[in-house]
Amino acid sequence: MRSIRPSFIARRRRNASRRISPALGAVALASALALTATACDSGGADADNQAGASASAAGDGKITIPDDIKDRLKEHGIDLDKWKNGAWKNWDRDDWLREAQDYVNPIIKGLWDPDRMREAEDPDRSVDENDLSDDQGVTDPEPAAVDAAAVPTTYHANAPEAGKVLFDSPEGTMVCSATVVQDPAHPGKSNLVWTAGHCVHAGKEGGWYRNIAFVPSYNDSGMSAAKLQTATKEEVAPYGVWWGDWAQTSDQWIEQGGQTGGDGASYDFAVIHVTPEEGSAGKSLEEMVGSALPVDFAAPAVTKVKSITATGYPAAAPYDGQTLYQCQDRPGRLSLNGTDPTMYRIGCTMTGGSSGGGWVAAGSDGKPALVSNTSIGPVNAGWLAGPRLGEVAKGV
């Protein structure tokens, strides 16, 4: 099966299995740095304090870097002025920050222009069907393919929480899908985005990706690829570009996650805290888009879920990554091994680029809630699988 990962421009031959990846484009760097860099540990007061500091400065898109973060940057030889002028392109292993507390993402104002957003591709992560032969857990029969349906425009009126995550990796400029989710610590004022772990961190073979940003309601009016070539930034990103000032994924993804074979897929989720590239008049992301989904960490067992709707921007053929799609199906079970949690699996023809997109179902209270995100799918599109969100996800 493959994971829905971001796509990248210079494609290399993939292994049999792939993750569903993001898709977007590239542009010239702007020299002005409005800047945000902070980090969070695996939960605890320090992480909460970091988030609070970020939120308090979100109004003008500028954040004061805490002294401990400055010290950590210096330890890794990172100079912000050099970083914004292109030093971020250095992917030497020693400089590729890996640990959970090492997340660094200074805002490079203007980097994500319409061309760069349009051209980004999906990070492919899939799994060969043969990889399932040794499963020890419960796996239901492969579901029938469900054709992805185009979301009616405007997207904001029909799926206001959906958007794209853009980022840079050693392979190039990439894109994933993501969802605005509620922040219990800041009711009605969330700056949190939910996506896949493989959309922010390379897993066991690498570290944090760079220039991570979120674009809610990307291409809201559903313009064709041809029209997007001359579209303004306001048309492509009507609710602005929001940079991740901290991100967190599971320890399991960092230690186990792989580009192919479904490694770490049961823990393939992440949360990004964002701040606007441009001023937002003091509004949070949730206030800007007008909505945020609750996350259900106690969703019903797979067999009791009647229907799940997956949303994303598929970028690999036959899709182009510029328009929003959805699949709706009753989920089945997928077990990659006997020790990891069983995943949800649905029939769906979405491809790479839809990785990280939200899966919505009736939560434990019967109301719509995010219960998973796109992680993997087969090399030949036909179904998708996503992790169940339990205690580990709640910890993240």
CSV table of C-alpha atoms in Angstrom, one decimal:
chain,number,residue,atom,x,y,z
A,1,MET,CA,0.0,0.0,0.0
A,2,ARG,CA,1.1,3.5,-0.4
A,3,SER,CA,1.1,6.4,1.9
A,4,ILE,CA,-0.4,9.6,0.8
A,5,ARG,CA,2.6,11.8,0.9
A,6,PRO,CA,3.6,15.1,-0.7
A,7,SER,CA,4.8,15.1,-4.3
A,8,PHE,CA,8.0,16.5,-5.4
A,9,ILE,CA,9.2,18.0,-8.7
A,10,ALA,CA,12.2,15.8,-9.4
A,11,ARG,CA,10.5,12.4,-9.0
A,12,ARG,CA,12.6,9.4,-8.3
A,13,ARG,CA,11.6,5.8,-8.8
A,14,ARG,CA,9.5,4.8,-5.8
A,15,ASN,CA,9.6,1.5,-4.0
A,16,ALA,CA,6.6,-0.8,-4.2
A,17,SER,CA,5.0,0.9,-1.3
A,18,ARG,CA,4.4,4.6,-1.0
A,19,ARG,CA,2.9,7.2,1.3
A,20,ILE,CA,0.4,9.7,0.1
A,21,SER,CA,2.2,12.9,-0.4
A,22,PRO,CA,1.6,16.7,-0.8
A,23,ALA,CA,1.8,18.7,-4.0
A,24,LEU,CA,2.8,22.3,-4.7
A,25,GLY,CA,5.1,24.7,-6.5
A,26,ALA,CA,8.3,26.7,-6.3
A,27,VAL,CA,9.3,30.4,-6.4
A,28,ALA,CA,12.0,33.0,-5.6
A,29,LEU,CA,12.8,33.6,-1.9
A,30,ALA,CA,11.8,36.9,-0.5
A,31,SER,CA,14.5,38.5,1.6
A,32,ALA,CA,12.3,39.9,4.4
A,33,LEU,CA,12.1,37.6,7.4
A,34,ALA,CA,9.1,38.1,9.6
A,35,LEU,CA,10.4,35.1,11.5
A,36,THR,CA,9.2,32.4,13.8
A,37,ALA,CA,11.2,29.7,15.4
A,38,THR,CA,10.2,27.7,18.5
A,39,ALA,CA,10.0,24.2,19.6
A,40,CYS,CA,8.0,21.9,21.8
A,41,ASP,CA,8.8,18.8,23.8
A,42,SER,CA,6.7,15.7,23.9
A,43,GLY,CA,3.9,17.4,25.9
A,44,GLY,CA,4.1,19.0,29.3
A,45,ALA,CA,4.2,22.5,30.5
A,46,ASP,CA,7.1,23.6,28.3
A,47,ALA,CA,5.2,22.7,25.2
A,48,ASP,CA,2.1,24.5,26.4
A,49,ASN,CA,4.1,27.6,27.2
A,50,GLN,CA,5.6,27.6,23.8
A,51,ALA,CA,2.2,27.4,22.2
A,52,GLY,CA,0.9,30.2,24.3
A,53,ALA,CA,3.8,32.4,23.4
A,54,SER,CA,3.3,31.8,19.7
A,55,ALA,CA,-0.4,32.5,19.9
A,56,SER,CA,0.1,35.8,21.7
A,57,ALA,CA,2.1,37.1,18.8
A,58,ALA,CA,0.0,35.7,16.0
A,59,GLY,CA,-1.7,39.0,15.3
A,60,ASP,CA,1.2,40.6,13.4
A,61,GLY,CA,2.9,37.4,12.2
A,62,LYS,CA,6.1,38.2,14.2
A,63,ILE,CA,7.3,36.2,17.1
A,64,THR,CA,10.1,36.8,19.6
A,65,ILE,CA,12.4,33.9,19.6
A,66,PRO,CA,13.0,32.6,23.2
A,67,ASP,CA,16.6,32.6,24.3
A,68,ASP,CA,16.7,28.8,24.7
A,69,ILE,CA,15.6,28.5,21.1
A,70,LYS,CA,18.3,30.9,20.0
A,71,ASP,CA,20.9,28.9,21.8
A,72,ARG,CA,19.6,25.7,20.2
A,73,LEU,CA,19.9,27.3,16.8
A,74,LYS,CA,23.5,28.3,17.5
A,75,GLU,CA,24.3,24.8,18.6
A,76,HIS,CA,23.3,23.6,15.2
A,77,GLY,CA,25.1,26.4,13.4
A,78,ILE,CA,21.9,28.0,12.2
A,79,ASP,CA,22.1,31.8,11.4
A,80,LEU,CA,18.6,33.2,10.7
A,81,ASP,CA,19.9,35.7,8.2
A,82,LYS,CA,21.7,33.1,6.2
A,83,TRP,CA,18.8,30.7,6.6
A,84,LYS,CA,16.3,33.1,5.0
A,85,ASN,CA,18.7,33.7,2.2
A,86,GLY,CA,19.0,30.1,1.2
A,87,ALA,CA,20.9,28.3,3.9
A,88,TRP,CA,17.8,26.2,4.6
A,89,LYS,CA,18.6,24.3,1.4
A,90,ASN,CA,21.5,22.6,3.1
A,91,TRP,CA,20.3,19.1,3.9
A,92,ASP,CA,23.6,17.7,5.3
A,93,ARG,CA,22.8,15.0,7.8
A,94,ASP,CA,24.4,16.8,10.6
A,95,ASP,CA,22.3,19.9,9.9
A,96,TRP,CA,19.0,18.1,9.4
A,97,LEU,CA,17.3,18.6,12.7
A,98,ARG,CA,15.6,15.4,13.9
A,99,GLU,CA,14.6,15.3,17.5
A,100,ALA,CA,11.1,16.4,18.6
A,101,GLN,CA,12.4,19.5,20.4
A,102,ASP,CA,14.5,20.6,17.4
A,103,TYR,CA,11.7,21.9,15.2
A,104,VAL,CA,12.7,25.2,13.6
A,105,ASN,CA,10.7,27.0,10.9
A,106,PRO,CA,11.6,30.7,10.5
A,107,ILE,CA,9.1,32.6,8.3
A,108,ILE,CA,10.5,33.5,4.9
A,109,LYS,CA,8.0,36.0,3.8
A,110,GLY,CA,6.9,35.6,0.2
A,111,LEU,CA,8.5,32.2,-0.3
A,112,TRP,CA,5.1,30.5,-0.9
A,113,ASP,CA,3.9,32.5,-3.9
A,114,PRO,CA,1.3,31.1,-6.4
A,115,ASP,CA,3.8,29.5,-8.7
A,116,ARG,CA,5.6,27.6,-5.9
A,117,MET,CA,2.3,26.5,-4.4
A,118,ARG,CA,1.0,25.3,-7.8
A,119,GLU,CA,4.1,23.4,-8.7
A,120,ALA,CA,4.7,21.5,-5.4
A,121,GLU,CA,4.1,17.8,-5.7
A,122,ASP,CA,3.0,15.0,-3.5
A,123,PRO,CA,5.4,13.0,-1.2
A,124,ASP,CA,4.7,9.4,-2.3
A,125,ARG,CA,4.3,6.8,0.4
A,126,SER,CA,2.7,3.5,-0.6
A,127,VAL,CA,2.8,-0.2,0.2
A,128,ASP,CA,3.0,-3.1,-2.1
A,129,GLU,CA,0.0,-5.5,-1.6
A,130,ASN,CA,2.5,-8.3,-0.8
A,131,ASP,CA,3.6,-6.4,2.3
A,132,LEU,CA,0.3,-7.5,3.9
A,133,SER,CA,1.0,-11.2,3.7
A,134,ASP,CA,2.5,-11.5,7.2
A,135,ASP,CA,-0.1,-9.5,9.1
A,136,GLN,CA,-0.9,-10.9,12.5
A,137,GLY,CA,-3.8,-8.6,13.3
A,138,VAL,CA,-7.3,-8.4,11.8
A,139,THR,CA,-7.5,-7.2,8.2
A,140,ASP,CA,-10.8,-7.1,6.3
A,141,PRO,CA,-11.1,-7.9,2.6
A,142,GLU,CA,-9.9,-5.1,0.3
A,143,PRO,CA,-12.7,-2.6,-0.2
A,144,ALA,CA,-14.1,-1.8,-3.6
A,145,ALA,CA,-12.7,1.4,-5.1
A,146,VAL,CA,-14.8,4.5,-4.5
A,147,ASP,CA,-14.4,7.3,-7.1
A,148,ALA,CA,-13.3,10.5,-5.5
A,149,ALA,CA,-15.9,13.3,-6.0
A,150,ALA,CA,-14.9,16.9,-6.6
A,151,VAL,CA,-15.9,19.2,-3.7
A,152,PRO,CA,-18.3,21.9,-5.0
A,153,THR,CA,-16.9,25.4,-5.0
A,154,THR,CA,-16.4,27.5,-3.2
A,155,TYR,CA,-14.5,25.1,-1.0
A,156,HIS,CA,-14.8,27.3,2.0
A,157,ALA,CA,-18.6,27.0,1.9
A,158,ASN,CA,-18.4,23.2,1.7
A,159,ALA,CA,-15.2,22.1,3.5
A,160,PRO,CA,-14.0,25.2,5.4
A,161,GLU,CA,-11.5,23.3,7.5
A,162,ALA,CA,-9.6,21.8,4.6
A,163,GLY,CA,-6.4,23.1,3.1
A,164,LYS,CA,-2.9,22.4,1.9
A,165,VAL,CA,0.4,21.9,3.8
A,166,LEU,CA,3.4,23.1,1.8
A,167,PHE,CA,7.0,22.2,2.7
A,168,ASP,CA,10.5,21.7,1.4
A,169,SER,CA,12.4,18.4,1.7
A,170,PRO,CA,15.7,17.1,0.3
A,171,GLU,CA,13.8,15.8,-2.8
A,172,GLY,CA,12.2,19.2,-3.5
A,173,THR,CA,9.0,21.2,-2.9
A,174,MET,CA,6.1,19.2,-1.6
A,175,VAL,CA,2.5,19.4,-0.6
A,176,CYS,CA,0.1,17.5,1.7
A,177,SER,CA,-3.5,18.1,2.8
A,178,ALA,CA,-4.6,19.1,6.3
A,179,THR,CA,-7.5,20.2,8.5
A,180,VAL,CA,-8.1,23.1,10.9
A,181,VAL,CA,-8.9,21.5,14.3
A,182,GLN,CA,-10.2,22.9,17.6
A,183,ASP,CA,-7.8,23.9,20.4
A,184,PRO,CA,-9.3,23.1,23.8
A,185,ALA,CA,-6.9,25.6,25.4
A,186,HIS,CA,-8.2,28.4,23.2
A,187,PRO,CA,-11.9,27.8,22.4
A,188,GLY,CA,-13.0,29.5,19.2
A,189,LYS,CA,-9.5,30.8,18.6
A,190,SER,CA,-7.6,27.8,17.4
A,191,ASN,CA,-4.3,28.0,15.5
A,192,LEU,CA,-3.9,24.2,15.1
A,193,VAL,CA,-3.8,22.2,12.0
A,194,TRP,CA,-3.9,18.3,11.8
A,195,THR,CA,-2.0,16.4,9.2
A,196,ALA,CA,0.1,13.3,8.7
A,197,GLY,CA,3.4,12.8,10.4
A,198,HIS,CA,5.1,12.2,7.1
A,199,CYS,CA,4.1,15.7,6.0
A,200,VAL,CA,6.3,17.3,8.7
A,201,HIS,CA,9.0,14.8,9.5
A,202,ALA,CA,10.9,12.2,7.4
A,203,GLY,CA,10.8,9.5,10.1
A,204,LYS,CA,13.6,7.1,10.9
A,205,GLU,CA,15.8,8.2,8.0
A,206,GLY,CA,15.7,11.9,8.5
A,207,GLY,CA,14.4,14.9,10.4
A,208,TRP,CA,12.0,17.9,10.3
A,209,TYR,CA,11.0,19.3,6.9
A,210,ARG,CA,11.4,23.0,6.3
A,211,ASN,CA,9.4,26.0,5.3
A,212,ILE,CA,6.2,24.3,6.5
A,213,ALA,CA,3.1,26.4,5.8
A,214,PHE,CA,-0.7,25.9,5.7
A,215,VAL,CA,-3.0,27.4,3.0
A,216,PRO,CA,-6.7,27.1,4.0
A,217,SER,CA,-9.2,26.7,1.2
A,218,TYR,CA,-6.4,26.6,-1.4
A,219,ASN,CA,-7.8,27.6,-4.9
A,220,ASP,CA,-11.2,28.2,-3.2
A,221,SER,CA,-13.0,28.9,-6.5
A,222,GLY,CA,-11.6,25.7,-8.2
A,223,MET,CA,-9.8,27.4,-11.0
A,224,SER,CA,-8.2,25.2,-13.6
A,225,ALA,CA,-4.5,24.6,-13.7
A,226,ALA,CA,-4.2,26.9,-16.7
A,227,LYS,CA,-6.0,29.8,-15.0
A,228,LEU,CA,-3.9,29.3,-11.8
A,229,GLN,CA,-0.8,30.2,-13.8
A,230,THR,CA,-2.0,33.8,-13.8
A,231,ALA,CA,-3.9,33.8,-10.6
A,232,THR,CA,-3.0,36.3,-7.8
A,233,LYS,CA,-1.9,35.1,-4.4
A,234,GLU,CA,-5.2,36.3,-3.0
A,235,GLU,CA,-7.0,34.1,-5.4
A,236,VAL,CA,-4.9,31.1,-4.6
A,237,ALA,CA,-4.7,31.7,-0.9
A,238,PRO,CA,-7.9,33.7,0.0
A,239,TYR,CA,-7.4,33.2,3.8
A,240,GLY,CA,-3.6,33.8,3.7
A,241,VAL,CA,-0.5,31.6,4.2
A,242,TRP,CA,0.0,30.4,7.8
A,243,TRP,CA,3.5,29.3,8.8
A,244,GLY,CA,4.1,26.5,11.4
A,245,ASP,CA,5.8,28.0,14.4
A,246,TRP,CA,5.9,24.6,16.1
A,247,ALA,CA,5.0,21.1,15.1
A,248,GLN,CA,4.7,17.8,16.8
A,249,THR,CA,4.4,14.2,15.7
A,250,SER,CA,4.5,10.9,17.5
A,251,ASP,CA,7.7,9.5,18.9
A,252,GLN,CA,6.8,6.3,17.0
A,253,TRP,CA,6.7,8.1,13.7
A,254,ILE,CA,10.1,9.7,14.3
A,255,GLU,CA,11.6,6.3,15.3
A,256,GLN,CA,9.8,4.0,12.9
A,257,GLY,CA,8.4,6.0,10.0
A,258,GLY,CA,9.5,5.1,6.5
A,259,GLN,CA,8.9,6.2,3.0
A,260,THR,CA,7.6,2.8,1.9
A,261,GLY,CA,6.1,-0.4,3.2
A,262,GLY,CA,3.7,1.3,5.7
A,263,ASP,CA,6.4,1.6,8.4
A,264,GLY,CA,5.0,3.7,11.2
A,265,ALA,CA,1.7,4.2,9.5
A,266,SER,CA,-0.4,3.4,12.6
A,267,TYR,CA,1.2,6.5,14.3
A,268,ASP,CA,1.4,8.7,11.2
A,269,PHE,CA,-0.2,11.9,12.5
A,270,ALA,CA,1.0,15.4,13.4
A,271,VAL,CA,-0.2,18.7,14.8
A,272,ILE,CA,1.1,22.1,13.6
A,273,HIS,CA,0.6,25.4,15.4
A,274,VAL,CA,0.5,28.2,12.9
A,275,THR,CA,0.9,32.0,12.7
A,276,PRO,CA,0.0,34.2,9.7
A,277,GLU,CA,2.7,35.2,7.3
A,278,GLU,CA,0.9,38.6,7.0
A,279,GLY,CA,-1.1,40.3,9.7
A,280,SER,CA,-4.5,38.8,10.4
A,281,ALA,CA,-5.9,41.7,12.3
A,282,GLY,CA,-5.5,39.7,15.5
A,283,LYS,CA,-7.7,36.9,14.3
A,284,SER,CA,-6.8,33.2,14.8
A,285,LEU,CA,-6.9,30.7,12.0
A,286,GLU,CA,-10.2,29.4,13.3
A,287,GLU,CA,-11.7,32.9,13.3
A,288,MET,CA,-10.3,33.5,9.8
A,289,VAL,CA,-11.9,30.4,8.2
A,290,GLY,CA,-14.9,30.4,10.5
A,291,SER,CA,-14.6,26.8,11.6
A,292,ALA,CA,-12.5,24.1,13.2
A,293,LEU,CA,-13.3,20.4,13.7
A,294,PRO,CA,-13.0,18.6,17.1
A,295,VAL,CA,-10.7,15.7,17.2
A,296,ASP,CA,-12.1,12.5,18.7
A,297,PHE,CA,-9.6,10.4,20.5
A,298,ALA,CA,-12.2,7.8,21.5
A,299,ALA,CA,-13.9,7.1,18.2
A,300,PRO,CA,-16.0,4.0,17.9
A,301,ALA,CA,-14.5,0.7,16.9
A,302,VAL,CA,-14.0,0.3,13.1
A,303,THR,CA,-16.9,-2.1,12.9
A,304,LYS,CA,-19.2,0.4,14.4
A,305,VAL,CA,-18.4,3.3,12.1
A,306,LYS,CA,-21.1,3.5,9.5
A,307,SER,CA,-19.4,6.1,7.2
A,308,ILE,CA,-16.1,8.1,6.9
A,309,THR,CA,-15.5,11.0,4.6
A,310,ALA,CA,-11.9,11.6,3.5
A,311,THR,CA,-10.9,15.0,2.1
A,312,GLY,CA,-7.8,16.1,0.3
A,313,TYR,CA,-6.0,17.6,-2.7
A,314,PRO,CA,-4.8,14.5,-4.7
A,315,ALA,CA,-1.8,15.4,-6.9
A,316,ALA,CA,-0.5,12.2,-8.5
A,317,ALA,CA,-2.1,11.2,-11.9
A,318,PRO,CA,-4.9,11.4,-12.9
A,319,TYR,CA,-5.2,14.4,-10.6
A,320,ASP,CA,-3.2,17.6,-10.7
A,321,GLY,CA,-3.3,18.7,-7.0
A,322,GLN,CA,-5.1,21.9,-7.7
A,323,THR,CA,-8.7,20.9,-6.7
A,324,LEU,CA,-10.3,19.4,-3.6
A,325,TYR,CA,-11.9,16.0,-3.6
A,326,GLN,CA,-13.7,13.7,-1.1
A,327,CYS,CA,-14.4,10.0,-0.8
A,328,GLN,CA,-17.1,8.5,1.4
A,329,ASP,CA,-17.2,4.9,2.4
A,330,ARG,CA,-17.8,2.5,5.3
A,331,PRO,CA,-14.4,1.6,6.8
A,332,GLY,CA,-12.8,-1.8,7.2
A,333,ARG,CA,-9.9,-2.9,9.2
A,334,LEU,CA,-6.2,-3.0,8.1
A,335,SER,CA,-3.5,-4.4,10.3
A,336,LEU,CA,0.1,-4.1,9.3
A,337,ASN,CA,1.5,-6.1,12.2
A,338,GLY,CA,0.2,-7.7,15.4
A,339,THR,CA,1.6,-5.1,17.8
A,340,ASP,CA,0.5,-1.8,16.2
A,341,PRO,CA,-3.1,-0.4,16.4
A,342,THR,CA,-5.5,-1.5,13.6
A,343,MET,CA,-6.0,1.2,11.0
A,344,TYR,CA,-9.2,2.4,9.2
A,345,ARG,CA,-9.3,1.5,5.5
A,346,ILE,CA,-11.8,2.9,2.9
A,347,GLY,CA,-12.3,2.5,-0.8
A,348,CYS,CA,-11.0,5.7,-2.5
A,349,THR,CA,-9.2,6.7,-5.8
A,350,MET,CA,-7.4,9.7,-4.4
A,351,THR,CA,-3.6,9.7,-4.9
A,352,GLY,CA,-0.5,11.3,-3.5
A,353,GLY,CA,-1.1,14.9,-2.3
A,354,SER,CA,-4.2,13.8,-0.3
A,355,SER,CA,-1.8,12.6,2.5
A,356,GLY,CA,-2.7,14.2,5.8
A,357,GLY,CA,-6.2,15.1,4.7
A,358,GLY,CA,-8.9,14.8,7.4
A,359,TRP,CA,-11.2,11.8,7.9
A,360,VAL,CA,-14.5,12.8,9.4
A,361,ALA,CA,-17.1,10.6,11.0
A,362,ALA,CA,-19.7,10.8,13.7
A,363,GLY,CA,-17.6,10.9,16.9
A,364,SER,CA,-18.3,9.4,20.3
A,365,ASP,CA,-21.0,12.1,20.9
A,366,GLY,CA,-22.6,11.5,17.5
A,367,LYS,CA,-21.4,14.8,16.0
A,368,PRO,CA,-18.9,15.2,13.1
A,369,ALA,CA,-15.3,14.9,14.3
A,370,LEU,CA,-11.9,14.2,12.9
A,371,VAL,CA,-11.1,10.6,13.6
A,372,SER,CA,-8.1,10.0,11.3
A,373,ASN,CA,-6.0,11.3,8.4
A,374,THR,CA,-4.9,9.8,5.1
A,375,SER,CA,-1.6,7.9,5.6
A,376,ILE,CA,-1.1,5.1,3.1
A,377,GLY,CA,-2.6,3.5,0.0
A,378,PRO,CA,-1.7,0.9,-2.7
A,379,VAL,CA,0.6,1.7,-5.5
A,380,ASN,CA,-2.4,1.4,-7.8
A,381,ALA,CA,-4.9,3.7,-6.3
A,382,GLY,CA,-8.1,2.1,-5.0
A,383,TRP,CA,-8.1,2.5,-1.3
A,384,LEU,CA,-6.7,4.6,1.5
A,385,ALA,CA,-5.8,3.8,5.1
A,386,GLY,CA,-5.5,6.1,8.1
A,387,PRO,CA,-4.5,5.6,11.8
A,388,ARG,CA,-7.0,5.5,14.6
A,389,LEU,CA,-6.5,8.4,17.0
A,390,GLY,CA,-6.1,7.0,20.5
A,391,GLU,CA,-4.0,7.9,23.5
A,392,VAL,CA,-0.8,8.4,21.5
A,393,ALA,CA,-2.5,10.9,19.2
A,394,LYS,CA,-4.0,12.6,22.2
A,395,GLY,CA,-0.6,12.9,23.7
A,396,VAL,CA,0.7,14.6,20.6
